[in-house]
Amino acid sequence: MAQIGNDPSSIKWKQINTPLSRVIFPEGMDSVATRITNVIHFINGPTSSTIGNKTKKIDIVLKNQTTISNGFVDLAPFKSEFYTTPHPNSFELGSVPWPDLLAIHEYRHVQQFNNFDVGLTKFFHTLFGQEAQSLMSSTAIPNWFFEGDAVYNETNLSKQGRGSLAFFHNNFRAIWMEGKNYNWMKLRNGSLKDDVPNHYQLGYLLVAYGREKYGEKFWENVTHDAASFKNIFYPFQQSLKKYAGVDFETFRNDAFNYYKNIFQTENILPEKVNQNEEYLNERYPSFTENGEIIFIKNSFKHTADFIKKNGAEEMKIRTVDNTIDPYYSYRNGKIVYTSFRPDIRWGDRNYSEIEVLDVTNGHQHTITKKTKYFSPDISEDGQMVVAVNVPEQGGSTLHLLNAVNGELIDEIKNLEPLFYTYPKFYDREKIISPVRNSEGKMSIALIDFEKNTTEYLLPFTFNVIAFPIVWHDTLYFSSSYKNNDELMAYTFSDKKIWKINTKEKFGLGKYHPSVNDSNIIWHSFTAEGNRLQKVNKKEINFQEISFEEMNANPSHFGISSLDNSTANLLRFIPNDTFPITDYSKAAHLFYFHSLQATIDDPIYSVDWVSNNVLNTLESKISFKYNSSDQSKTVGASATYGGFFPLLTGGISYSFDRMGNFKGNPFLYSQWQPYIGFSIPLNLSKGRSFTNLNFGSNLVYNQTDIKGMYKDSIFSPSFSYLNNFISFRHQIQKSQQEIFPRFSQSINLIYKTPLYQYHGYQFMANSNFYFPGFMSTHSIAFNGAFSKKDDLQEINFSIDFPFSRGYSGYNFYKMIKWGVNYHLPLFYPDKGFADIAYLLRVRANVFFDDTEVQDFLSNGNEWKNSFRSVGSEITFDTKWWNQVNVSFGFRYSYLLDSDMFGNSGRNRWEIILPVNIFNR
């Protein structure tokens, strides 16, 4: 289950309730909710012809408290969430208005789920609920189709969409141009050592080719048969073979060859390609005043750092904070950028705060708190910062801030419905900013904030624009142009547009230029990461581009089916109005959507699970069967997250439980109601992630003895408190690091009865991680302490991390310490039959020492040691191309005798995942 209670309790929710959707939104977002409702109602009919005409109403919750640009559709419960803050980088998600893009992309997922609920999928949905439907749908139909079909939808229904962005295709183009022909399962599952296209990019290529080659009904037929499981084994591949007339391997190879021809994949780095070169990312270069280069550098082994480069010598300035967009601006020894900061309590409220970094000493300070600022730039004199401010209700404005304390100096009014991106100071009184209008077209605005005037330097076009920089009388910027992202220039003197050409072709795209008197530098995309390209100005050619050429529509990359009858439906969306009413937080609190069956031998359980649409209440009704003693347990539990503390409560009743009294069996039942609270706090900031959770549960336990021994056996009823504190802290982790280089976790649990009886159980458990001898290695120390009372009136259970290889018991006092050395061994990137894929093999060498103290039956003190050494081999895998599973085996050599377990000192164990289908 997802974490509940993510929205501030102060939000007042409104709704637009129609036959196709219920859009639930915070007060003040009426226009956004109305637009989304209009889009859904208008596109549903025309687009259903390519997926099926089954409809089911969807609840859509708009989240405006977050700086993250995202959206999803979930089946358990059936709902969607739109994170309404647009992404600043138009190359990544395009310039189509963000609510429109969310609606046409995410509603396609709604149509998919509605129409894939057929045949065997529908049968399991009927029996076990929505989670079963989700499992069956994802088993039958690959995730690349879900996302590729949705990207096709956004590209078809708008004038842009990711399918028409060169940036979106860079990854495939780069690996093909550089001769890296990755196997199919690597393309499906990714890699920890190579930059592999994701399932959005892969899916779009295959879905678009399928429509181009076989018509618009092709995928509807394929997915209907696959979701119906007309073929039990490989239902999607078999269904595709039926309607395409070729097997799936031939289909995908034909698709790739089609795009290789479209992309003209000649080798663009003939003398520089190195098949064994490691991934390295160099982005956002900026010249300093003395000609040095500042840029951001990261790899699969290292997190992102600000680097200063002088010739071949590189010096780290500072690690980059966790950020939504790593873009930064540099002037006069100062870097300004934004840092992501979560709210201390509410998971779907977070901030983008402005940081100012001194390049000379690496000192950084935060100048704004709890703000939603993006793409800041610092003035030439270092006194002001301009940044894009994105209010919760939508839109954007430009804020002029004091560069020292972040105080608001002035707000540049947005007189038109524009969205500003990457503003830059031009002289002291002017700002240049790429802007998006309400159609999704882009231009560059020249804003004189002293005179309160705005001039548009370019015609508004669907070609995306970003990263402007002015040098003397010339404006340089990156822009999509035909099939590529190019470096362009605008000369103020004659108001002309120029395309900048270089003699040598290097990488794909030219992003984030920086200029000085002698050179120009940018980063380009390659199969081994983004790389810097520095060129002498004498070696570049300025090619004049007409305004008409700039206004040409983005490329469809050879997919003519995008020009069908539903092309650019966004032009015709009506502006209808709908009744807006209050949406009560108490509405539909109980929504039982799924039956969950779990087997953890000897425990077999079934849970009937409920979540409400606002995700404030999670509840379930449970039944458990213990096959070892034939006991049964029924219960109900709930957690409410609408307040600052999470409130929990529940009750369980166990019956037919088996006990032993003087060698004679007896039956008993047990009632155990409980109530409690917890307060989860997110204290993360900057380069680290910190979480603190504490709370308490009040538990009542009543045992009833059955049969002839009910008057002979003492069975106390008692209440006890279960108090806990959990603390986690870690720094950022690179892709290949198994654990963070620095991390700490501490858990404290204290249990004690409230009255009548005496006793307690205390346990502390901690883990500390440090860097190993190589960059991806780590050393981990574990310590644990447990102690309970010696009265033996009440016994509590605990989960103590006993030395590996031994059978653990709850002794009076236990002290444990251990050391682990984790390291990766191989990155095979190999798979089998579209079922299992091996990403990494890693090892751990360990030593554990547990010292225990207890009392013998005569009251004498007893002590013992339980020490072991050993190793673990773990396989990080992906099953069915989408479920990450880590499992392995452990060898332990016991240095002391196992007085409570089996004989012998050599122990082998299989390490299994706790929950394969963890949502």
PDB file of C-alpha atoms in Angstrom, residues 186 189-196 279 300-301 734-737 826-827 829 837 839-841 876:
ATOM      1  CA  LYS A 186      18.243  -5.541 -21.896  1.00  0.00           C
ATOM      2  CA  ASN A 189      14.661  -4.321 -18.303  1.00  0.00           C
ATOM      3  CA  GLY A 190      17.431  -1.742 -18.275  1.00  0.00           C
ATOM      4  CA  SER A 191      20.930  -1.935 -16.911  1.00  0.00           C
ATOM      5  CA  LEU A 192      23.114  -0.833 -14.017  1.00  0.00           C
ATOM      6  CA  LYS A 193      26.111  -0.227 -16.281  1.00  0.00           C
ATOM      7  CA  ASP A 194      24.735   1.155 -19.566  1.00  0.00           C
ATOM      8  CA  ASP A 195      22.292   3.924 -20.423  1.00  0.00           C
ATOM      9  CA  VAL A 196      19.316   2.029 -21.857  1.00  0.00           C
ATOM     10  CA  TYR A 279      28.698   5.988 -18.612  1.00  0.00           C
ATOM     11  CA  PHE A 300      26.541   5.250 -12.428  1.00  0.00           C
ATOM     12  CA  LYS A 301      29.192   5.099  -9.681  1.00  0.00           C
ATOM     13  CA  SER A 734      24.434   6.461  -7.109  1.00  0.00           C
ATOM     14  CA  GLN A 735      22.904   3.822  -9.359  1.00  0.00           C
ATOM     15  CA  GLN A 736      25.596   1.177  -8.769  1.00  0.00           C
ATOM     16  CA  GLU A 737      26.016   1.727  -5.045  1.00  0.00           C
ATOM     17  CA  PHE A 826      28.989  -8.839 -11.959  1.00  0.00           C
ATOM     18  CA  TYR A 827      26.498  -6.933 -14.092  1.00  0.00           C
ATOM     19  CA  ASP A 829      22.430  -7.950 -18.178  1.00  0.00           C
ATOM     20  CA  TYR A 837      16.445 -11.014 -16.081  1.00  0.00           C
ATOM     21  CA  LEU A 839      20.860  -7.169 -13.441  1.00  0.00           C
ATOM     22  CA  ARG A 840      23.551  -7.705 -10.828  1.00  0.00           C
ATOM     23  CA  VAL A 841      25.259 -10.317  -8.682  1.00  0.00           C
ATOM     24  CA  ASP A 876      19.222  -8.594  -8.229  1.00  0.00           C
TER      25      ASP A 876
END
